[in-house]
Amino acid sequence: MLDILIVKTAETYLGQTEKAGNLGWQDPEFEAKMKAVGWKPTHSWCCYFAELVWKEALTMRRPLNYDKLMELYSKFFSASCTATYANFRGSSFFTTGNIPKAGALAVWRYGSGWTGHIGICTKGADKFGRFTTIEGNTNAAGEREGMFVMRKDRRTGLPFKEKGLNLIGFIYPPNV
C-alpha cells in the first residue's frame, strides 16, 4: 500500500521546475515543502525530493509506527545520495537490494566517488532490466544535475562508467 502512495505522490510533482543554480523553484509551495525537509539554496536536491515524497506518502498512510518511521527517515535521508543509501543499508529496520520495485529508491554513484543521484521507482523491471523512475534534479539526458522533476527510463546491469552514473542498489519502503 505504501509503495502505491509513494508512486502516486511522486507523480503529483512531475514538471516541477528549478530556478537555475539550485536556487529554488518556480512553484513557491513546492519550494516551501523542499525547505521543510532540509533543502537549502545551492544544494543538489534529488535526495531531498525523495525524502519529501516518502514522508508525504507515509503521512497519508499513517501506520501505527508512523512517529518512529518519520524519525528514521529524518535520520537516514541526507543531502548525499550515497550517504543516504549507506544509512538505510546499515539499518535493521529497512531493506536494500538489487531489484527495482514500485516505491523503492534507486540510488546511483557517479563514477567511484561519493556523489550520486536518486530516483523513485514507479514499477519493477521488465525482463531486459528496464525500469521507470521519477527523479528530481534531472534533465532529458537523465543526468544527475538538471532542473526538473521528470519520469526517466533506466536499466539495471549496465557496465561501470568512470564518468557516469552507476546503479548501486535500491532502498525499499517499509512494509506498513
GROMACS .gro file of N, CA and C in nm:
model
  528
    1MET      N    1   0.081  -0.120   0.000
    1MET     CA    2   0.000   0.000   0.000
    1MET      C    3   0.086   0.127   0.000
    2LEU      N    4   0.192   0.129   0.086
    2LEU     CA    5   0.278   0.248   0.090
    2LEU      C    6   0.348   0.268  -0.043
    3ASP      N    7   0.387   0.158  -0.108
    3ASP     CA    8   0.455   0.170  -0.238
    3ASP      C    9   0.367   0.243  -0.340
    4ILE      N   10   0.238   0.215  -0.342
    4ILE     CA   11   0.146   0.280  -0.434
    4ILE      C   12   0.134   0.429  -0.400
    5LEU      N   13   0.125   0.460  -0.271
    5LEU     CA   14   0.116   0.601  -0.229
    5LEU      C   15   0.244   0.678  -0.266
    6ILE      N   16   0.358   0.613  -0.255
    6ILE     CA   17   0.485   0.678  -0.292
    6ILE      C   18   0.482   0.714  -0.440
    7VAL      N   19   0.443   0.619  -0.525
    7VAL     CA   20   0.439   0.645  -0.669
    7VAL      C   21   0.339   0.756  -0.701
    8LYS      N   22   0.220   0.748  -0.645
    8LYS     CA   23   0.118   0.850  -0.671
    8LYS      C   24   0.163   0.988  -0.624
    9THR      N   25   0.229   0.993  -0.510
    9THR     CA   26   0.279   1.120  -0.459
    9THR      C   27   0.385   1.177  -0.552
   10ALA      N   28   0.480   1.094  -0.594
   10ALA     CA   29   0.585   1.140  -0.686
   10ALA      C   30   0.525   1.193  -0.816
   11GLU      N   31   0.422   1.127  -0.866
   11GLU     CA   32   0.358   1.170  -0.991
   11GLU      C   33   0.299   1.310  -0.980
   12THR      N   34   0.255   1.349  -0.861
   12THR     CA   35   0.196   1.482  -0.846
   12THR      C   36   0.298   1.593  -0.866
   13TYR      N   37   0.425   1.560  -0.857
   13TYR     CA   38   0.531   1.662  -0.871
   13TYR      C   39   0.596   1.665  -1.008
   14LEU      N   40   0.553   1.580  -1.099
   14LEU     CA   41   0.610   1.582  -1.234
   14LEU      C   42   0.599   1.722  -1.293
   15GLY      N   43   0.708   1.769  -1.351
   15GLY     CA   44   0.709   1.900  -1.415
   15GLY      C   45   0.756   2.014  -1.325
   16GLN      N   46   0.774   1.988  -1.196
   16GLN     CA   47   0.828   2.095  -1.110
   16GLN      C   48   0.961   2.140  -1.169
   17THR      N   49   0.982   2.271  -1.172
   17THR     CA   50   1.099   2.329  -1.239
   17THR      C   51   1.178   2.416  -1.143
   18GLU      N   52   1.307   2.392  -1.143
   18GLU     CA   53   1.400   2.465  -1.058
   18GLU      C   54   1.434   2.601  -1.117
   19LYS      N   55   1.467   2.694  -1.030
   19LYS     CA   56   1.531   2.819  -1.073
   19LYS      C   57   1.678   2.783  -1.093
   20ALA      N   58   1.741   2.834  -1.198
   20ALA     CA   59   1.878   2.796  -1.232
   20ALA      C   60   1.972   2.808  -1.112
   21GLY      N   61   2.067   2.713  -1.103
   21GLY     CA   62   2.169   2.716  -0.999
   21GLY      C   63   2.126   2.657  -0.867
   22ASN      N   64   2.023   2.573  -0.865
   22ASN     CA   65   1.971   2.516  -0.741
   22ASN      C   66   1.932   2.626  -0.640
   23LEU      N   67   1.868   2.731  -0.692
   23LEU     CA   68   1.831   2.844  -0.606
   23LEU      C   69   1.685   2.846  -0.562
   24GLY      N   70   1.609   2.745  -0.599
   24GLY     CA   71   1.469   2.738  -0.562
   24GLY      C   72   1.387   2.686  -0.677
   25TRP      N   73   1.255   2.703  -0.670
   25TRP     CA   74   1.164   2.651  -0.771
   25TRP      C   75   1.067   2.757  -0.818
   26GLN      N   76   1.013   2.733  -0.935
   26GLN     CA   77   0.912   2.823  -0.990
   26GLN      C   78   0.786   2.823  -0.903
   27ASP      N   79   0.756   2.710  -0.842
   27ASP     CA   80   0.638   2.694  -0.758
   27ASP      C   81   0.675   2.719  -0.611
   28PRO      N   82   0.629   2.829  -0.551
   28PRO     CA   83   0.666   2.861  -0.413
   28PRO      C   84   0.619   2.755  -0.311
   29GLU      N   85   0.507   2.690  -0.338
   29GLU     CA   86   0.458   2.587  -0.246
   29GLU      C   87   0.552   2.467  -0.244
   30PHE      N   88   0.599   2.426  -0.363
   30PHE     CA   89   0.695   2.316  -0.371
   30PHE      C   90   0.825   2.356  -0.302
   31GLU      N   91   0.869   2.478  -0.323
   31GLU     CA   92   0.992   2.526  -0.259
   31GLU      C   93   0.979   2.521  -0.107
   32ALA      N   94   0.865   2.561  -0.054
   32ALA     CA   95   0.844   2.557   0.091
   32ALA      C   96   0.850   2.414   0.143
   33LYS      N   97   0.793   2.320   0.069
   33LYS     CA   98   0.798   2.179   0.109
   33LYS      C   99   0.942   2.127   0.108
   34MET      N  100   1.019   2.167   0.007
   34MET     CA  101   1.158   2.122  -0.002
   34MET      C  102   1.241   2.180   0.112
   35LYS      N  103   1.217   2.305   0.146
   35LYS     CA  104   1.287   2.365   0.259
   35LYS      C  105   1.251   2.294   0.389
   36ALA      N  106   1.127   2.250   0.400
   36ALA     CA  107   1.081   2.182   0.521
   36ALA      C  108   1.154   2.049   0.544
   37VAL      N  109   1.202   1.985   0.436
   37VAL     CA  110   1.278   1.860   0.453
   37VAL      C  111   1.429   1.885   0.458
   38GLY      N  112   1.469   2.012   0.457
   38GLY     CA  113   1.610   2.043   0.478
   38GLY      C  114   1.686   2.104   0.362
   39TRP      N  115   1.622   2.113   0.244
   39TRP     CA  116   1.693   2.171   0.130
   39TRP      C  117   1.731   2.316   0.158
   40LYS      N  118   1.851   2.353   0.112
   40LYS     CA  119   1.898   2.490   0.122
   40LYS      C  120   1.945   2.536  -0.016
   41PRO      N  121   1.933   2.665  -0.047
   41PRO     CA  122   1.978   2.714  -0.178
   41PRO      C  123   2.119   2.668  -0.211
   42THR      N  124   2.137   2.630  -0.334
   42THR     CA  125   2.258   2.577  -0.399
   42THR      C  126   2.280   2.428  -0.375
   43HIS      N  127   2.205   2.366  -0.283
   43HIS     CA  128   2.218   2.221  -0.263
   43HIS      C  129   2.159   2.146  -0.382
   44SER      N  130   2.223   2.040  -0.423
   44SER     CA  131   2.158   1.946  -0.515
   44SER      C  132   2.034   1.895  -0.443
   45TRP      N  133   1.931   1.856  -0.518
   45TRP     CA  134   1.804   1.832  -0.449
   45TRP      C  135   1.734   1.701  -0.480
   46CYS      N  136   1.796   1.611  -0.553
   46CYS     CA  137   1.726   1.486  -0.585
   46CYS      C  138   1.694   1.406  -0.458
   47CYS      N  139   1.786   1.404  -0.362
   47CYS     CA  140   1.763   1.327  -0.240
   47CYS      C  141   1.658   1.394  -0.151
   48TYR      N  142   1.658   1.526  -0.147
   48TYR     CA  143   1.554   1.597  -0.072
   48TYR      C  144   1.416   1.569  -0.133
   49PHE      N  145   1.411   1.561  -0.265
   49PHE     CA  146   1.284   1.530  -0.330
   49PHE      C  147   1.236   1.390  -0.289
   50ALA      N  148   1.327   1.294  -0.290
   50ALA     CA  149   1.291   1.157  -0.250
   50ALA      C  150   1.241   1.154  -0.105
   51GLU      N  151   1.307   1.228  -0.019
   51GLU     CA  152   1.264   1.235   0.121
   51GLU      C  153   1.125   1.296   0.133
   52LEU      N  154   1.102   1.404   0.061
   52LEU     CA  155   0.971   1.469   0.063
   52LEU      C  156   0.861   1.370   0.022
   53VAL      N  157   0.883   1.298  -0.086
   53VAL     CA  158   0.782   1.204  -0.136
   53VAL      C  159   0.759   1.092  -0.035
   54TRP      N  160   0.865   1.033   0.017
   54TRP     CA  161   0.848   0.924   0.114
   54TRP      C  162   0.774   0.974   0.239
   55LYS      N  163   0.807   1.093   0.286
   55LYS     CA  164   0.741   1.145   0.407
   55LYS      C  165   0.594   1.178   0.381
   56GLU      N  166   0.564   1.237   0.266
   56GLU     CA  167   0.424   1.268   0.236
   56GLU      C  168   0.341   1.141   0.221
   57ALA      N  169   0.396   1.041   0.156
   57ALA     CA  170   0.323   0.914   0.139
   57ALA      C  171   0.299   0.847   0.275
   58LEU      N  172   0.401   0.849   0.360
   58LEU     CA  173   0.386   0.790   0.493
   58LEU      C  174   0.279   0.865   0.573
   59THR      N  175   0.274   0.996   0.559
   59THR     CA  176   0.175   1.077   0.630
   59THR      C  177   0.033   1.042   0.582
   60MET      N  178   0.018   1.013   0.454
   60MET     CA  179  -0.115   0.972   0.404
   60MET      C  180  -0.154   0.835   0.459
   61ARG      N  181  -0.057   0.745   0.474
   61ARG     CA  182  -0.083   0.609   0.521
   61ARG      C  183  -0.102   0.606   0.672
   62ARG      N  184  -0.021   0.682   0.743
   62ARG     CA  185  -0.025   0.699   0.889
   62ARG      C  186  -0.033   0.564   0.965
   63PRO      N  187   0.069   0.477   0.949
   63PRO     CA  188   0.067   0.348   1.020
   63PRO      C  189   0.091   0.368   1.171
   64LEU      N  190   0.073   0.263   1.249
   64LEU     CA  191   0.091   0.271   1.393
   64LEU      C  192   0.232   0.316   1.432
   65ASN      N  193   0.332   0.278   1.353
   65ASN     CA  194   0.470   0.315   1.384
   65ASN      C  195   0.513   0.442   1.308
   66TYR      N  196   0.417   0.526   1.275
   66TYR     CA  197   0.441   0.649   1.198
   66TYR      C  198   0.551   0.735   1.259
   67ASP      N  199   0.542   0.764   1.388
   67ASP     CA  200   0.640   0.852   1.452
   67ASP      C  201   0.781   0.794   1.443
   68LYS      N  202   0.795   0.666   1.467
   68LYS     CA  203   0.926   0.601   1.459
   68LYS      C  204   0.980   0.606   1.316
   69LEU      N  205   0.895   0.579   1.217
   69LEU     CA  206   0.940   0.584   1.078
   69LEU      C  207   0.981   0.725   1.037
   70MET      N  208   0.904   0.824   1.076
   70MET     CA  209   0.941   0.963   1.042
   70MET      C  210   1.074   1.000   1.107
   71GLU      N  211   1.096   0.954   1.228
   71GLU     CA  212   1.223   0.979   1.296
   71GLU      C  213   1.338   0.913   1.218
   72LEU      N  214   1.318   0.790   1.175
   72LEU     CA  215   1.421   0.720   1.099
   72LEU      C  216   1.444   0.785   0.962
   73TYR      N  217   1.337   0.825   0.895
   73TYR     CA  218   1.353   0.895   0.767
   73TYR      C  219   1.440   1.019   0.787
   74SER      N  220   1.408   1.098   0.889
   74SER     CA  221   1.483   1.221   0.913
   74SER      C  222   1.630   1.190   0.945
   75LYS      N  223   1.654   1.080   1.010
   75LYS     CA  224   1.790   1.041   1.047
   75LYS      C  225   1.867   0.986   0.926
   76PHE      N  226   1.802   0.906   0.841
   76PHE     CA  227   1.873   0.835   0.735
   76PHE      C  228   1.884   0.912   0.604
   77PHE      N  229   1.784   0.995   0.572
   77PHE     CA  230   1.797   1.075   0.450
   77PHE      C  231   1.903   1.182   0.471
   78SER      N  232   1.977   1.209   0.366
   78SER     CA  233   2.086   1.306   0.370
   78SER      C  234   2.086   1.382   0.238
   79ALA      N  235   2.158   1.492   0.231
   79ALA     CA  236   2.175   1.562   0.104
   79ALA      C  237   2.254   1.475   0.006
   80SER      N  238   2.332   1.383   0.058
   80SER     CA  239   2.413   1.292  -0.024
   80SER      C  240   2.337   1.163  -0.051
   81CYS      N  241   2.323   1.130  -0.178
   81CYS     CA  242   2.252   1.006  -0.215
   81CYS      C  243   2.328   0.882  -0.169
   82THR      N  244   2.461   0.884  -0.182
   82THR     CA  245   2.539   0.767  -0.142
   82THR      C  246   2.538   0.751   0.010
   83ALA      N  247   2.539   0.861   0.084
   83ALA     CA  248   2.529   0.852   0.230
   83ALA      C  249   2.391   0.803   0.270
   84THR      N  250   2.288   0.850   0.201
   84THR     CA  251   2.153   0.803   0.228
   84THR      C  252   2.144   0.652   0.209
   85TYR      N  253   2.200   0.603   0.099
   85TYR     CA  254   2.199   0.458   0.075
   85TYR      C  255   2.271   0.384   0.188
   86ALA      N  256   2.388   0.433   0.227
   86ALA     CA  257   2.463   0.368   0.335
   86ALA      C  258   2.385   0.369   0.466
   87ASN      N  259   2.318   0.480   0.494
   87ASN     CA  260   2.240   0.489   0.618
   87ASN      C  261   2.127   0.387   0.621
   88PHE      N  262   2.050   0.378   0.513
   88PHE     CA  263   1.939   0.283   0.509
   88PHE      C  264   1.991   0.139   0.506
   89ARG      N  265   2.099   0.117   0.431
   89ARG     CA  266   2.155  -0.018   0.419
   89ARG      C  267   2.205  -0.069   0.553
   90GLY      N  268   2.257   0.021   0.636
   90GLY     CA  269   2.308  -0.019   0.766
   90GLY      C  270   2.202  -0.036   0.873
   91SER      N  271   2.077  -0.011   0.838
   91SER     CA  272   1.968  -0.019   0.935
   91SER      C  273   1.907  -0.159   0.936
   92SER      N  274   1.868  -0.203   1.055
   92SER     CA  275   1.799  -0.331   1.064
   92SER      C  276   1.649  -0.315   1.036
   93PHE      N  277   1.604  -0.192   1.024
   93PHE     CA  278   1.462  -0.164   1.005
   93PHE      C  279   1.422  -0.161   0.858
   94PHE      N  280   1.518  -0.133   0.769
   94PHE     CA  281   1.490  -0.120   0.626
   94PHE      C  282   1.569  -0.225   0.549
   95THR      N  283   1.522  -0.254   0.427
   95THR     CA  284   1.595  -0.347   0.341
   95THR      C  285   1.640  -0.275   0.215
   96THR      N  286   1.750  -0.323   0.163
   96THR     CA  287   1.803  -0.275   0.036
   96THR      C  288   1.826  -0.397  -0.051
   97GLY      N  289   1.841  -0.373  -0.180
   97GLY     CA  290   1.865  -0.485  -0.270
   97GLY      C  291   1.897  -0.438  -0.410
   98ASN      N  292   1.893  -0.531  -0.503
   98ASN     CA  293   1.931  -0.503  -0.642
   98ASN      C  294   1.815  -0.512  -0.740
   99ILE      N  295   1.694  -0.527  -0.688
   99ILE     CA  296   1.577  -0.544  -0.775
   99ILE      C  297   1.487  -0.422  -0.765
  100PRO      N  298   1.461  -0.354  -0.878
  100PRO     CA  299   1.370  -0.238  -0.872
  100PRO      C  300   1.227  -0.281  -0.842
  101LYS      N  301   1.163  -0.209  -0.751
  101LYS     CA  302   1.023  -0.234  -0.715
  101LYS      C  303   0.955  -0.099  -0.701
  102ALA      N  304   0.826  -0.096  -0.726
  102ALA     CA  305   0.749   0.029  -0.713
  102ALA      C  306   0.767   0.086  -0.572
  103GLY      N  307   0.793   0.216  -0.566
  103GLY     CA  308   0.809   0.285  -0.439
  103GLY      C  309   0.950   0.285  -0.386
  104ALA      N  310   1.035   0.197  -0.439
  104ALA     CA  311   1.174   0.191  -0.392
  104ALA      C  312   1.253   0.310  -0.444
  105LEU      N  313   1.360   0.340  -0.375
  105LEU     CA  314   1.453   0.444  -0.419
  105LEU      C  315   1.568   0.377  -0.495
  106ALA      N  316   1.590   0.420  -0.618
  106ALA     CA  317   1.704   0.374  -0.697
  106ALA      C  318   1.819   0.471  -0.669
  107VAL      N  319   1.935   0.418  -0.637
  107VAL     CA  320   2.048   0.502  -0.600
  107VAL      C  321   2.167   0.474  -0.692
  108TRP      N  322   2.224   0.582  -0.744
  108TRP     CA  323   2.341   0.573  -0.831
  108TRP      C  324   2.458   0.646  -0.768
  109ARG      N  325   2.579   0.601  -0.801
  109ARG     CA  326   2.703   0.668  -0.763
  109ARG      C  327   2.767   0.720  -0.891
  110TYR      N  328   2.822   0.841  -0.886
  110TYR     CA  329   2.891   0.896  -1.002
  110TYR      C  330   3.034   0.843  -1.002
  111GLY      N  331   3.067   0.765  -1.105
  111GLY     CA  332   3.199   0.702  -1.112
  111GLY      C  333   3.221   0.618  -0.989
  112SER      N  334   3.337   0.636  -0.924
  112SER     CA  335   3.363   0.564  -0.800
  112SER      C  336   3.371   0.661  -0.682
  113GLY      N  337   3.320   0.782  -0.701
  113GLY     CA  338   3.326   0.885  -0.598
  113GLY      C  339   3.211   0.878  -0.499
  114TRP      N  340   3.193   0.986  -0.425
  114TRP     CA  341   3.091   0.990  -0.320
  114TRP      C  342   2.962   1.057  -0.367
  115THR      N  343   2.964   1.127  -0.481
  115THR     CA  344   2.842   1.192  -0.528
  115THR      C  345   2.755   1.092  -0.602
  116GLY      N  346   2.629   1.127  -0.619
  116GLY     CA  347   2.539   1.034  -0.686
  116GLY      C  348   2.408   1.097  -0.724
  117HIS      N  349   2.309   1.012  -0.737
  117HIS     CA  350   2.175   1.054  -0.779
  117HIS      C  351   2.076   0.953  -0.724
  118ILE      N  352   1.951   0.995  -0.709
  118ILE     CA  353   1.848   0.907  -0.655
  118ILE      C  354   1.717   0.933  -0.728
  119GLY      N  355   1.639   0.829  -0.746
  119GLY     CA  356   1.508   0.840  -0.809
  119GLY      C  357   1.410   0.744  -0.743
  120ILE      N  358   1.284   0.764  -0.769
  120ILE     CA  359   1.178   0.681  -0.711
  120ILE      C  360   1.125   0.588  -0.819
  121CYS      N  361   1.137   0.458  -0.795
  121CYS     CA  362   1.088   0.359  -0.892
  121CYS      C  363   0.936   0.364  -0.899
  122THR      N  364   0.883   0.361  -1.019
  122THR     CA  365   0.738   0.360  -1.034
  122THR      C  366   0.685   0.222  -1.067
  123LYS      N  367   0.774   0.133  -1.106
  123LYS     CA  368   0.738  -0.008  -1.128
  123LYS      C  369   0.866  -0.089  -1.134
  124GLY      N  370   0.851  -0.220  -1.124
  124GLY     CA  371   0.967  -0.308  -1.130
  124GLY      C  372   1.023  -0.319  -1.270
  125ALA      N  373   1.132  -0.393  -1.281
  125ALA     CA  374   1.200  -0.407  -1.410
  125ALA      C  375   1.132  -0.511  -1.499
  126ASP      N  376   1.144  -0.489  -1.629
  126ASP     CA  377   1.099  -0.590  -1.724
  126ASP      C  378   1.210  -0.694  -1.742
  127LYS      N  379   1.193  -0.790  -1.833
  127LYS     CA  380   1.291  -0.897  -1.850
  127LYS      C  381   1.426  -0.848  -1.903
  128PHE      N  382   1.431  -0.725  -1.950
  128PHE     CA  383   1.556  -0.667  -2.000
  128PHE      C  384   1.623  -0.576  -1.896
  129GLY      N  385   1.566  -0.569  -1.777
  129GLY     CA  386   1.622  -0.486  -1.671
  129GLY      C  387   1.581  -0.340  -1.678
  130ARG      N  388   1.486  -0.308  -1.765
  130ARG     CA  389   1.439  -0.169  -1.776
  130ARG      C  390   1.335  -0.141  -1.668
  131PHE      N  391   1.350  -0.024  -1.607
  131PHE     CA  392   1.252   0.020  -1.507
  131PHE      C  393   1.234   0.170  -1.521
  132THR      N  394   1.127   0.220  -1.463
  132THR     CA  395   1.094   0.362  -1.475
  132THR      C  396   1.104   0.428  -1.338
  133THR      N  397   1.150   0.553  -1.338
  133THR     CA  398   1.162   0.630  -1.215
  133THR      C  399   1.099   0.768  -1.233
  134ILE      N  400   1.078   0.833  -1.122
  134ILE     CA  401   1.051   0.977  -1.119
  134ILE      C  402   1.165   1.035  -1.037
  135GLU      N  403   1.233   1.134  -1.096
  135GLU     CA  404   1.353   1.189  -1.034
  135GLU      C  405   1.346   1.340  -1.029
  136GLY      N  406   1.401   1.396  -0.924
  136GLY     CA  407   1.421   1.539  -0.914
  136GLY      C  408   1.564   1.572  -0.953
  137ASN      N  409   1.587   1.697  -0.992
  137ASN     CA  410   1.720   1.745  -1.028
  137ASN      C  411   1.779   1.666  -1.145
  138THR      N  412   1.697   1.644  -1.247
  138THR     CA  413   1.744   1.571  -1.364
  138THR      C  414   1.710   1.650  -1.489
  139ASN      N  415   1.745   1.594  -1.603
  139ASN     CA  416   1.717   1.658  -1.732
  139ASN      C  417   1.682   1.549  -1.834
  140ALA      N  418   1.659   1.589  -1.957
  140ALA     CA  419   1.617   1.494  -2.061
  140ALA      C  420   1.720   1.385  -2.084
  141ALA      N  421   1.849   1.415  -2.062
  141ALA     CA  422   1.954   1.315  -2.082
  141ALA      C  423   1.965   1.220  -1.963
  142GLY      N  424   1.894   1.248  -1.855
  142GLY     CA  425   1.896   1.161  -1.738
  142GLY      C  426   2.015   1.183  -1.647
  143GLU      N  427   2.074   1.299  -1.655
  143GLU     CA  428   2.191   1.328  -1.571
  143GLU      C  429   2.150   1.364  -1.430
  144ARG      N  430   2.248   1.373  -1.343
  144ARG     CA  431   2.222   1.400  -1.202
  144ARG      C  432   2.211   1.547  -1.170
  145GLU      N  433   2.237   1.633  -1.264
  145GLU     CA  434   2.220   1.777  -1.246
  145GLU      C  435   2.124   1.827  -1.353
  146GLY      N  436   2.009   1.868  -1.312
  146GLY     CA  437   1.910   1.918  -1.406
  146GLY      C  438   1.818   2.015  -1.334
  147MET      N  439   1.709   2.046  -1.398
  147MET     CA  440   1.620   2.147  -1.342
  147MET      C  441   1.478   2.098  -1.320
  148PHE      N  442   1.454   1.969  -1.338
  148PHE     CA  443   1.316   1.922  -1.343
  148PHE      C  444   1.290   1.799  -1.258
  149VAL      N  445   1.163   1.780  -1.223
  149VAL     CA  446   1.113   1.651  -1.177
  149VAL      C  447   1.059   1.584  -1.302
  150MET      N  448   1.118   1.470  -1.337
  150MET     CA  449   1.084   1.404  -1.464
  150MET      C  450   1.073   1.253  -1.445
  151ARG      N  451   0.998   1.193  -1.535
  151ARG     CA  452   0.992   1.048  -1.545
  151ARG      C  453   1.110   1.005  -1.633
  152LYS      N  454   1.183   0.902  -1.588
  152LYS     CA  455   1.300   0.855  -1.662
  152LYS      C  456   1.293   0.703  -1.680
  153ASP      N  457   1.343   0.658  -1.792
  153ASP     CA  458   1.358   0.514  -1.817
  153ASP      C  459   1.502   0.477  -1.786
  154ARG      N  460   1.520   0.378  -1.701
  154ARG     CA  461   1.653   0.336  -1.654
  154ARG      C  462   1.671   0.187  -1.678
  155ARG      N  463   1.793   0.138  -1.650
  155ARG     CA  464   1.823  -0.004  -1.669
  155ARG      C  465   1.917  -0.056  -1.562
  156THR      N  466   1.897  -0.179  -1.524
  156THR     CA  467   1.991  -0.247  -1.436
  156THR      C  468   2.095  -0.315  -1.524
  157GLY      N  469   2.206  -0.359  -1.464
  157GLY     CA  470   2.305  -0.440  -1.534
  157GLY      C  471   2.393  -0.368  -1.635
  158LEU      N  472   2.401  -0.236  -1.628
  158LEU     CA  473   2.486  -0.163  -1.722
  158LEU      C  474   2.631  -0.169  -1.677
  159PRO      N  475   2.726  -0.161  -1.771
  159PRO     CA  476   2.868  -0.163  -1.733
  159PRO      C  477   2.907  -0.037  -1.655
  160PHE      N  478   3.012  -0.049  -1.574
  160PHE     CA  479   3.062   0.063  -1.495
  160PHE      C  480   3.110   0.176  -1.585
  161LYS      N  481   3.077   0.300  -1.545
  161LYS     CA  482   3.122   0.419  -1.616
  161LYS      C  483   3.201   0.507  -1.519
  162GLU      N  484   3.325   0.535  -1.551
  162GLU     CA  485   3.407   0.621  -1.465
  162GLU      C  486   3.351   0.762  -1.460
  163LYS      N  487   3.293   0.808  -1.570
  163LYS     CA  488   3.236   0.943  -1.576
  163LYS      C  489   3.086   0.934  -1.604
  164GLY      N  490   3.017   0.864  -1.517
  164GLY     CA  491   2.874   0.850  -1.534
  164GLY      C  492   2.811   0.789  -1.410
  165LEU      N  493   2.679   0.772  -1.415
  165LEU     CA  494   2.605   0.715  -1.304
  165LEU      C  495   2.609   0.564  -1.307
  166ASN      N  496   2.635   0.504  -1.192
  166ASN     CA  497   2.640   0.359  -1.177
  166ASN      C  498   2.542   0.319  -1.067
  167LEU      N  499   2.447   0.236  -1.103
  167LEU     CA  500   2.344   0.193  -1.009
  167LEU      C  501   2.409   0.112  -0.896
  168ILE      N  502   2.385   0.154  -0.772
  168ILE     CA  503   2.442   0.079  -0.659
  168ILE      C  504   2.336  -0.001  -0.584
  169GLY      N  505   2.208   0.030  -0.602
  169GLY     CA  506   2.107  -0.050  -0.538
  169GLY      C  507   1.977   0.026  -0.515
  170PHE      N  508   1.889  -0.042  -0.442
  170PHE     CA  509   1.755   0.010  -0.416
  170PHE      C  510   1.727   0.007  -0.266
  171ILE      N  511   1.658   0.108  -0.219
  171ILE     CA  512   1.610   0.113  -0.081
  171ILE      C  513   1.459   0.090  -0.088
  172TYR      N  514   1.413  -0.011  -0.016
  172TYR     CA  515   1.271  -0.046  -0.022
  172TYR      C  516   1.193   0.023   0.090
  173PRO      N  517   1.071   0.069   0.058
  173PRO     CA  518   0.990   0.130   0.164
  173PRO      C  519   0.949   0.027   0.267
  174PRO      N  520   0.923   0.071   0.389
  174PRO     CA  521   0.881  -0.025   0.493
  174PRO      C  522   0.747  -0.087   0.455
  175ASN      N  523   0.727  -0.206   0.503
  175ASN     CA  524   0.605  -0.281   0.476
  175ASN      C  525   0.501  -0.245   0.583
  176VAL      N  526   0.428  -0.137   0.560
  176VAL     CA  527   0.327  -0.092   0.660
  176VAL      C  528   0.189  -0.086   0.597
   0.00000   0.00000   0.00000
